[in-house]
Amino acid sequence: MTAFSPFRRIARSCRSQLLRLVARSPSSIGRLLPRRFWTPPPGTIDFGDFGRTEPISVDFGFDRGVPIDRYFIERFLERNSSIVCGRVLEIGDNEYTLRFGGSQVEKSDVLHVDATHPAATIVGDISVPGTLPDRAFDCIILTQTLHLIFDMRGALAELARALKPGGTLLITVPGISPVDRGTWRHTWYWSLTENALEQLLASVLAEDGIEVETFGNVFAATCFLQGLSLSEVPPAKLDVLDKAFPLIVAAAAKRLPQ
């Protein structure tokens, strides 16, 4: 047995090198093999720049470029751009209304809590009943806002009431995400799963008018948590969906004609 030990050591070394090679190969090649071949064996992980206890950016990646979550948010809105039409309400500003609605938009409204905000056409808090006009909007765009409201269901009920029959709420919420350290740190209450958003929307709108989807995978989530920007990651890796890692959860929720 001892005489063969050098050969066994060589075999183990070759296998280890093969595992490293497969683990670093493109997924289209490496993942044709069983998981044990493309998963790096214990003790071979190279943490590199991620081997730190503080993120690369503490500002979601804004200080490095466009944050990764915006890639998913804007893909969702682009795919639903035909819905951004008629009278449209957006929260905070009307950037996405103009970008994705364009000439389809007949009237653009902006809701803001600050009455001095120059873009505000409606002032108030959507968690307060009666803030919005009844049955007024063909489309409401609510991106990355619901998690800042403790009474999420109350806010959604107000938005649902403000939709015209046949109108649609386009909403995105964070799933896997850092918590803001700045302006919103005291009102950052929630992160949501696909099931949670669907159930919340179903409590104020008909279930058959709700389409919920998720975006993200472990690579996207890791890079976003570290604060990398969109320009620093390959988009092809962001396009892979793994529902176990919901970075962004989005929904198009329609108020059905009554």
mmCIF file of C-alpha atoms in Angstrom:
data_model
loop_
_atom_site.group_PDB
_atom_site.id
_atom_site.type_symbol
_atom_site.label_atom_id
_atom_site.label_comp_id
_atom_site.label_asym_id
_atom_site.label_seq_id
_atom_site.Cartn_x
_atom_site.Cartn_y
_atom_site.Cartn_z
ATOM 1 C CA MET A 1 0.000 0.000 0.000
ATOM 2 C CA THR A 2 2.819 2.359 0.902
ATOM 3 C CA ALA A 3 4.381 1.852 -2.510
ATOM 4 C CA PHE A 4 1.308 3.288 -4.204
ATOM 5 C CA SER A 5 0.911 6.342 -1.924
ATOM 6 C CA PRO A 6 2.824 8.723 -4.266
ATOM 7 C CA PHE A 7 0.402 7.841 -7.061
ATOM 8 C CA ARG A 8 -2.539 8.453 -4.772
ATOM 9 C CA ARG A 9 -1.132 11.837 -3.812
ATOM 10 C CA ILE A 10 -0.730 12.682 -7.487
ATOM 11 C CA ALA A 11 -4.299 11.535 -8.190
ATOM 12 C CA ARG A 12 -5.660 13.645 -5.340
ATOM 13 C CA SER A 13 -3.665 16.649 -6.546
ATOM 14 C CA CYS A 14 -4.935 16.203 -10.112
ATOM 15 C CA ARG A 15 -8.514 15.907 -8.887
ATOM 16 C CA SER A 16 -8.107 19.053 -6.785
ATOM 17 C CA GLN A 17 -6.733 20.972 -9.786
ATOM 18 C CA LEU A 18 -9.571 19.676 -11.960
ATOM 19 C CA LEU A 19 -12.145 20.829 -9.397
ATOM 20 C CA ARG A 20 -10.566 24.275 -9.294
ATOM 21 C CA LEU A 21 -10.548 24.470 -13.103
ATOM 22 C CA VAL A 22 -14.188 23.410 -13.425
ATOM 23 C CA ALA A 23 -15.264 25.736 -10.617
ATOM 24 C CA ARG A 24 -13.752 28.664 -12.507
ATOM 25 C CA SER A 25 -15.016 27.630 -15.923
ATOM 26 C CA PRO A 26 -18.012 29.325 -17.559
ATOM 27 C CA SER A 27 -21.261 28.096 -16.079
ATOM 28 C CA SER A 28 -22.366 26.787 -19.466
ATOM 29 C CA ILE A 29 -19.466 24.318 -19.345
ATOM 30 C CA GLY A 30 -18.906 23.627 -15.678
ATOM 31 C CA ARG A 31 -22.549 23.088 -14.822
ATOM 32 C CA LEU A 32 -22.935 20.304 -17.339
ATOM 33 C CA LEU A 33 -21.220 18.238 -14.659
ATOM 34 C CA PRO A 34 -22.678 17.263 -11.268
ATOM 35 C CA ARG A 35 -22.639 20.028 -8.626
ATOM 36 C CA ARG A 36 -19.787 18.413 -6.689
ATOM 37 C CA PHE A 37 -17.497 19.056 -9.666
ATOM 38 C CA TRP A 38 -18.218 22.765 -10.119
ATOM 39 C CA THR A 39 -18.551 23.670 -6.448
ATOM 40 C CA PRO A 40 -15.135 24.659 -5.038
ATOM 41 C CA PRO A 41 -14.050 22.109 -2.439
ATOM 42 C CA PRO A 42 -13.649 23.205 1.196
ATOM 43 C CA GLY A 43 -10.539 25.257 1.810
ATOM 44 C CA THR A 44 -10.196 26.502 -1.796
ATOM 45 C CA ILE A 45 -12.423 29.601 -1.670
ATOM 46 C CA ASP A 46 -10.621 32.796 -2.670
ATOM 47 C CA PHE A 47 -12.494 35.658 -0.974
ATOM 48 C CA GLY A 48 -10.429 38.360 -2.656
ATOM 49 C CA ASP A 49 -11.983 41.830 -2.321
ATOM 50 C CA PHE A 50 -15.062 40.327 -0.656
ATOM 51 C CA GLY A 51 -13.044 39.015 2.297
ATOM 52 C CA ARG A 52 -13.907 42.002 4.470
ATOM 53 C CA THR A 53 -16.405 42.815 7.185
ATOM 54 C CA GLU A 54 -17.424 46.177 5.694
ATOM 55 C CA PRO A 55 -18.933 46.603 2.224
ATOM 56 C CA ILE A 56 -16.984 48.116 -0.628
ATOM 57 C CA SER A 57 -19.611 50.882 -0.776
ATOM 58 C CA VAL A 58 -21.931 51.971 2.045
ATOM 59 C CA ASP A 59 -24.171 53.887 -0.381
ATOM 60 C CA PHE A 60 -25.747 51.013 -2.375
ATOM 61 C CA GLY A 61 -23.156 51.651 -5.108
ATOM 62 C CA PHE A 62 -24.350 55.177 -5.944
ATOM 63 C CA ASP A 63 -20.832 56.471 -5.244
ATOM 64 C CA ARG A 64 -19.439 54.048 -7.835
ATOM 65 C CA GLY A 65 -22.063 54.410 -10.567
ATOM 66 C CA VAL A 66 -25.562 52.986 -11.089
ATOM 67 C CA PRO A 67 -26.636 50.593 -8.289
ATOM 68 C CA ILE A 68 -27.275 46.999 -9.317
ATOM 69 C CA ASP A 69 -30.879 47.011 -8.098
ATOM 70 C CA ARG A 70 -31.694 49.732 -10.659
ATOM 71 C CA TYR A 71 -30.948 47.246 -13.431
ATOM 72 C CA PHE A 72 -33.844 45.061 -12.322
ATOM 73 C CA ILE A 73 -36.198 47.931 -11.477
ATOM 74 C CA GLU A 74 -35.721 49.568 -14.850
ATOM 75 C CA ARG A 75 -36.023 46.291 -16.771
ATOM 76 C CA PHE A 76 -39.364 45.727 -15.050
ATOM 77 C CA LEU A 77 -40.605 49.221 -15.909
ATOM 78 C CA GLU A 78 -39.355 48.986 -19.487
ATOM 79 C CA ARG A 79 -41.215 45.724 -19.992
ATOM 80 C CA ASN A 80 -44.374 47.385 -18.654
ATOM 81 C CA SER A 81 -43.866 50.724 -20.375
ATOM 82 C CA SER A 82 -47.138 50.431 -22.322
ATOM 83 C CA ILE A 83 -48.941 50.677 -18.962
ATOM 84 C CA VAL A 84 -47.344 54.061 -18.183
ATOM 85 C CA CYS A 85 -49.989 56.151 -19.892
ATOM 86 C CA GLY A 86 -52.861 58.568 -19.295
ATOM 87 C CA ARG A 87 -52.712 60.205 -15.894
ATOM 88 C CA VAL A 88 -49.682 58.860 -14.028
ATOM 89 C CA LEU A 89 -48.653 59.300 -10.398
ATOM 90 C CA GLU A 90 -45.087 58.755 -9.208
ATOM 91 C CA ILE A 91 -43.599 59.190 -5.753
ATOM 92 C CA GLY A 92 -40.790 61.699 -5.158
ATOM 93 C CA ASP A 93 -40.268 62.773 -8.793
ATOM 94 C CA ASN A 94 -41.490 61.851 -12.262
ATOM 95 C CA GLU A 95 -38.252 60.560 -13.789
ATOM 96 C CA TYR A 96 -39.602 57.111 -14.579
ATOM 97 C CA THR A 97 -42.970 58.510 -15.720
ATOM 98 C CA LEU A 98 -41.285 60.591 -18.397
ATOM 99 C CA ARG A 99 -38.666 57.985 -19.271
ATOM 100 C CA PHE A 100 -40.986 55.036 -19.749
ATOM 101 C CA GLY A 101 -44.259 56.781 -20.542
ATOM 102 C CA GLY A 102 -43.119 59.606 -22.796
ATOM 103 C CA SER A 103 -45.849 60.850 -25.114
ATOM 104 C CA GLN A 104 -48.294 58.278 -23.717
ATOM 105 C CA VAL A 105 -48.566 60.367 -20.532
ATOM 106 C CA GLU A 106 -51.367 62.932 -20.598
ATOM 107 C CA LYS A 107 -50.832 64.243 -17.074
ATOM 108 C CA SER A 108 -47.934 63.621 -14.691
ATOM 109 C CA ASP A 109 -48.437 63.952 -10.945
ATOM 110 C CA VAL A 110 -45.798 63.734 -8.223
ATOM 111 C CA LEU A 111 -46.593 62.897 -4.624
ATOM 112 C CA HIS A 112 -44.189 64.238 -2.024
ATOM 113 C CA VAL A 113 -44.330 64.632 1.746
ATOM 114 C CA ASP A 114 -42.554 68.001 1.510
ATOM 115 C CA ALA A 115 -44.830 70.841 0.369
ATOM 116 C CA THR A 116 -41.794 72.897 -0.709
ATOM 117 C CA HIS A 117 -40.591 70.260 -3.163
ATOM 118 C CA PRO A 118 -40.663 71.926 -6.616
ATOM 119 C CA ALA A 119 -42.007 68.863 -8.452
ATOM 120 C CA ALA A 120 -44.820 68.066 -6.014
ATOM 121 C CA THR A 121 -48.353 68.302 -7.354
ATOM 122 C CA ILE A 122 -49.837 66.362 -4.420
ATOM 123 C CA VAL A 123 -48.499 66.677 -0.882
ATOM 124 C CA GLY A 124 -49.048 64.015 1.750
ATOM 125 C CA ASP A 125 -48.374 60.529 3.093
ATOM 126 C CA ILE A 126 -49.929 57.534 1.313
ATOM 127 C CA SER A 127 -50.320 55.726 4.620
ATOM 128 C CA VAL A 128 -52.896 58.388 5.571
ATOM 129 C CA PRO A 129 -56.370 57.674 4.113
ATOM 130 C CA GLY A 130 -57.676 60.396 1.846
ATOM 131 C CA THR A 131 -54.252 61.647 0.744
ATOM 132 C CA LEU A 132 -54.911 60.783 -2.914
ATOM 133 C CA PRO A 133 -57.931 61.567 -5.100
ATOM 134 C CA ASP A 134 -60.359 58.712 -5.658
ATOM 135 C CA ARG A 135 -60.243 56.762 -8.955
ATOM 136 C CA ALA A 136 -57.912 59.317 -10.524
ATOM 137 C CA PHE A 137 -54.909 57.523 -12.031
ATOM 138 C CA ASP A 138 -54.385 55.202 -14.981
ATOM 139 C CA CYS A 139 -50.988 54.216 -13.606
ATOM 140 C CA ILE A 140 -49.123 54.622 -10.324
ATOM 141 C CA ILE A 141 -45.365 54.030 -10.159
ATOM 142 C CA LEU A 142 -44.108 53.118 -6.686
ATOM 143 C CA THR A 143 -40.470 52.034 -6.734
ATOM 144 C CA GLN A 144 -38.508 51.219 -3.560
ATOM 145 C CA THR A 145 -40.905 53.093 -1.267
ATOM 146 C CA LEU A 146 -43.352 50.675 0.358
ATOM 147 C CA HIS A 147 -40.712 49.250 2.717
ATOM 148 C CA LEU A 148 -40.332 52.714 4.277
ATOM 149 C CA ILE A 149 -43.959 52.671 5.448
ATOM 150 C CA PHE A 150 -44.792 50.643 8.544
ATOM 151 C CA ASP A 151 -48.478 50.270 7.624
ATOM 152 C CA MET A 152 -47.873 48.751 4.212
ATOM 153 C CA ARG A 153 -51.392 47.441 3.791
ATOM 154 C CA GLY A 154 -52.878 50.858 4.606
ATOM 155 C CA ALA A 155 -50.643 52.485 2.005
ATOM 156 C CA LEU A 156 -51.577 49.914 -0.625
ATOM 157 C CA ALA A 157 -55.271 50.378 0.136
ATOM 158 C CA GLU A 158 -54.859 54.117 -0.479
ATOM 159 C CA LEU A 159 -53.079 53.471 -3.771
ATOM 160 C CA ALA A 160 -55.710 50.958 -4.869
ATOM 161 C CA ARG A 161 -58.470 53.462 -4.139
ATOM 162 C CA ALA A 162 -56.668 56.088 -6.220
ATOM 163 C CA LEU A 163 -56.481 53.870 -9.321
ATOM 164 C CA LYS A 164 -59.120 54.178 -11.988
ATOM 165 C CA PRO A 165 -60.944 50.921 -12.747
ATOM 166 C CA GLY A 166 -58.553 49.238 -15.170
ATOM 167 C CA GLY A 167 -55.621 51.270 -13.829
ATOM 168 C CA THR A 168 -52.373 49.586 -12.757
ATOM 169 C CA LEU A 169 -49.930 49.947 -9.884
ATOM 170 C CA LEU A 170 -46.331 49.232 -10.893
ATOM 171 C CA ILE A 171 -44.444 48.508 -7.694
ATOM 172 C CA THR A 172 -40.977 47.332 -6.703
ATOM 173 C CA VAL A 173 -39.709 46.496 -3.216
ATOM 174 C CA PRO A 174 -36.366 45.316 -1.831
ATOM 175 C CA GLY A 175 -35.805 41.680 -1.025
ATOM 176 C CA ILE A 176 -32.139 41.051 -0.200
ATOM 177 C CA SER A 177 -30.734 44.483 0.563
ATOM 178 C CA PRO A 178 -28.551 46.547 2.849
ATOM 179 C CA VAL A 179 -30.431 48.904 5.173
ATOM 180 C CA ASP A 180 -29.881 52.598 4.494
ATOM 181 C CA ARG A 181 -27.437 54.290 6.867
ATOM 182 C CA GLY A 182 -28.564 57.807 5.999
ATOM 183 C CA THR A 183 -31.857 59.605 5.426
ATOM 184 C CA TRP A 184 -34.090 56.523 5.529
ATOM 185 C CA ARG A 185 -32.414 54.544 8.316
ATOM 186 C CA HIS A 186 -35.158 55.340 10.872
ATOM 187 C CA THR A 187 -38.038 54.407 8.549
ATOM 188 C CA TRP A 188 -36.568 51.352 6.825
ATOM 189 C CA TYR A 189 -38.987 48.735 8.162
ATOM 190 C CA TRP A 190 -39.254 45.846 5.719
ATOM 191 C CA SER A 191 -37.801 43.572 3.080
ATOM 192 C CA LEU A 192 -40.326 41.440 1.216
ATOM 193 C CA THR A 193 -40.535 38.088 -0.506
ATOM 194 C CA GLU A 194 -42.620 37.347 -3.597
ATOM 195 C CA ASN A 195 -45.256 35.667 -1.418
ATOM 196 C CA ALA A 196 -45.440 38.610 0.977
ATOM 197 C CA LEU A 197 -45.967 41.209 -1.759
ATOM 198 C CA GLU A 198 -48.561 39.049 -3.508
ATOM 199 C CA GLN A 199 -50.553 38.567 -0.291
ATOM 200 C CA LEU A 200 -50.405 42.286 0.557
ATOM 201 C CA LEU A 201 -51.653 43.265 -2.891
ATOM 202 C CA ALA A 202 -54.353 40.592 -2.826
ATOM 203 C CA SER A 203 -55.676 42.111 0.401
ATOM 204 C CA VAL A 204 -56.614 45.322 -1.450
ATOM 205 C CA LEU A 205 -56.992 44.243 -5.105
ATOM 206 C CA ALA A 206 -58.434 41.231 -6.928
ATOM 207 C CA GLU A 207 -55.961 38.359 -7.103
ATOM 208 C CA ASP A 208 -56.506 37.756 -10.810
ATOM 209 C CA GLY A 209 -55.260 41.280 -11.559
ATOM 210 C CA ILE A 210 -51.875 40.779 -9.859
ATOM 211 C CA GLU A 211 -48.644 39.616 -11.512
ATOM 212 C CA VAL A 212 -45.641 39.319 -9.185
ATOM 213 C CA GLU A 213 -42.077 38.478 -10.168
ATOM 214 C CA THR A 214 -38.608 38.404 -8.665
ATOM 215 C CA PHE A 215 -35.168 39.360 -9.925
ATOM 216 C CA GLY A 216 -31.771 38.234 -8.699
ATOM 217 C CA ASN A 217 -29.410 35.390 -7.909
ATOM 218 C CA VAL A 218 -26.607 34.782 -5.413
ATOM 219 C CA PHE A 219 -24.056 36.639 -7.575
ATOM 220 C CA ALA A 220 -26.287 39.701 -7.975
ATOM 221 C CA ALA A 221 -27.194 39.717 -4.283
ATOM 222 C CA THR A 222 -23.567 39.408 -3.174
ATOM 223 C CA CYS A 223 -22.428 42.220 -5.454
ATOM 224 C CA PHE A 224 -25.324 44.445 -4.391
ATOM 225 C CA LEU A 225 -24.652 43.849 -0.687
ATOM 226 C CA GLN A 226 -21.032 44.820 -1.290
ATOM 227 C CA GLY A 227 -22.159 48.010 -3.050
ATOM 228 C CA LEU A 228 -20.752 47.351 -6.507
ATOM 229 C CA SER A 229 -22.150 49.369 -9.388
ATOM 230 C CA LEU A 230 -23.758 48.077 -12.557
ATOM 231 C CA SER A 231 -20.684 48.887 -14.664
ATOM 232 C CA GLU A 232 -18.562 46.540 -12.523
ATOM 233 C CA VAL A 233 -20.519 43.336 -13.158
ATOM 234 C CA PRO A 234 -21.359 41.381 -16.325
ATOM 235 C CA PRO A 235 -25.073 41.882 -17.172
ATOM 236 C CA ALA A 236 -25.353 38.270 -18.362
ATOM 237 C CA LYS A 237 -24.843 37.102 -14.785
ATOM 238 C CA LEU A 238 -27.557 39.448 -13.546
ATOM 239 C CA ASP A 239 -30.017 37.983 -16.042
ATOM 240 C CA VAL A 240 -29.881 34.544 -14.398
ATOM 241 C CA LEU A 241 -32.885 34.130 -12.088
ATOM 242 C CA ASP A 242 -32.729 32.187 -8.842
ATOM 243 C CA LYS A 243 -35.928 32.750 -6.853
ATOM 244 C CA ALA A 244 -34.106 31.761 -3.658
ATOM 245 C CA PHE A 245 -32.218 35.064 -3.864
ATOM 246 C CA PRO A 246 -34.837 37.785 -4.530
ATOM 247 C CA LEU A 247 -32.913 41.029 -4.792
ATOM 248 C CA ILE A 248 -35.931 42.896 -6.172
ATOM 249 C CA VAL A 249 -39.585 41.876 -6.003
ATOM 250 C CA ALA A 250 -41.918 43.611 -8.446
ATOM 251 C CA ALA A 251 -45.588 43.543 -9.349
ATOM 252 C CA ALA A 252 -48.062 44.920 -11.852
ATOM 253 C CA ALA A 253 -51.355 45.083 -9.943
ATOM 254 C CA LYS A 254 -54.486 46.140 -11.794
ATOM 255 C CA ARG A 255 -57.705 47.487 -10.350
ATOM 256 C CA LEU A 256 -60.204 45.473 -12.334
ATOM 257 C CA PRO A 257 -63.179 47.266 -13.889
ATOM 258 C CA GLN A 258 -66.204 47.192 -11.628
#
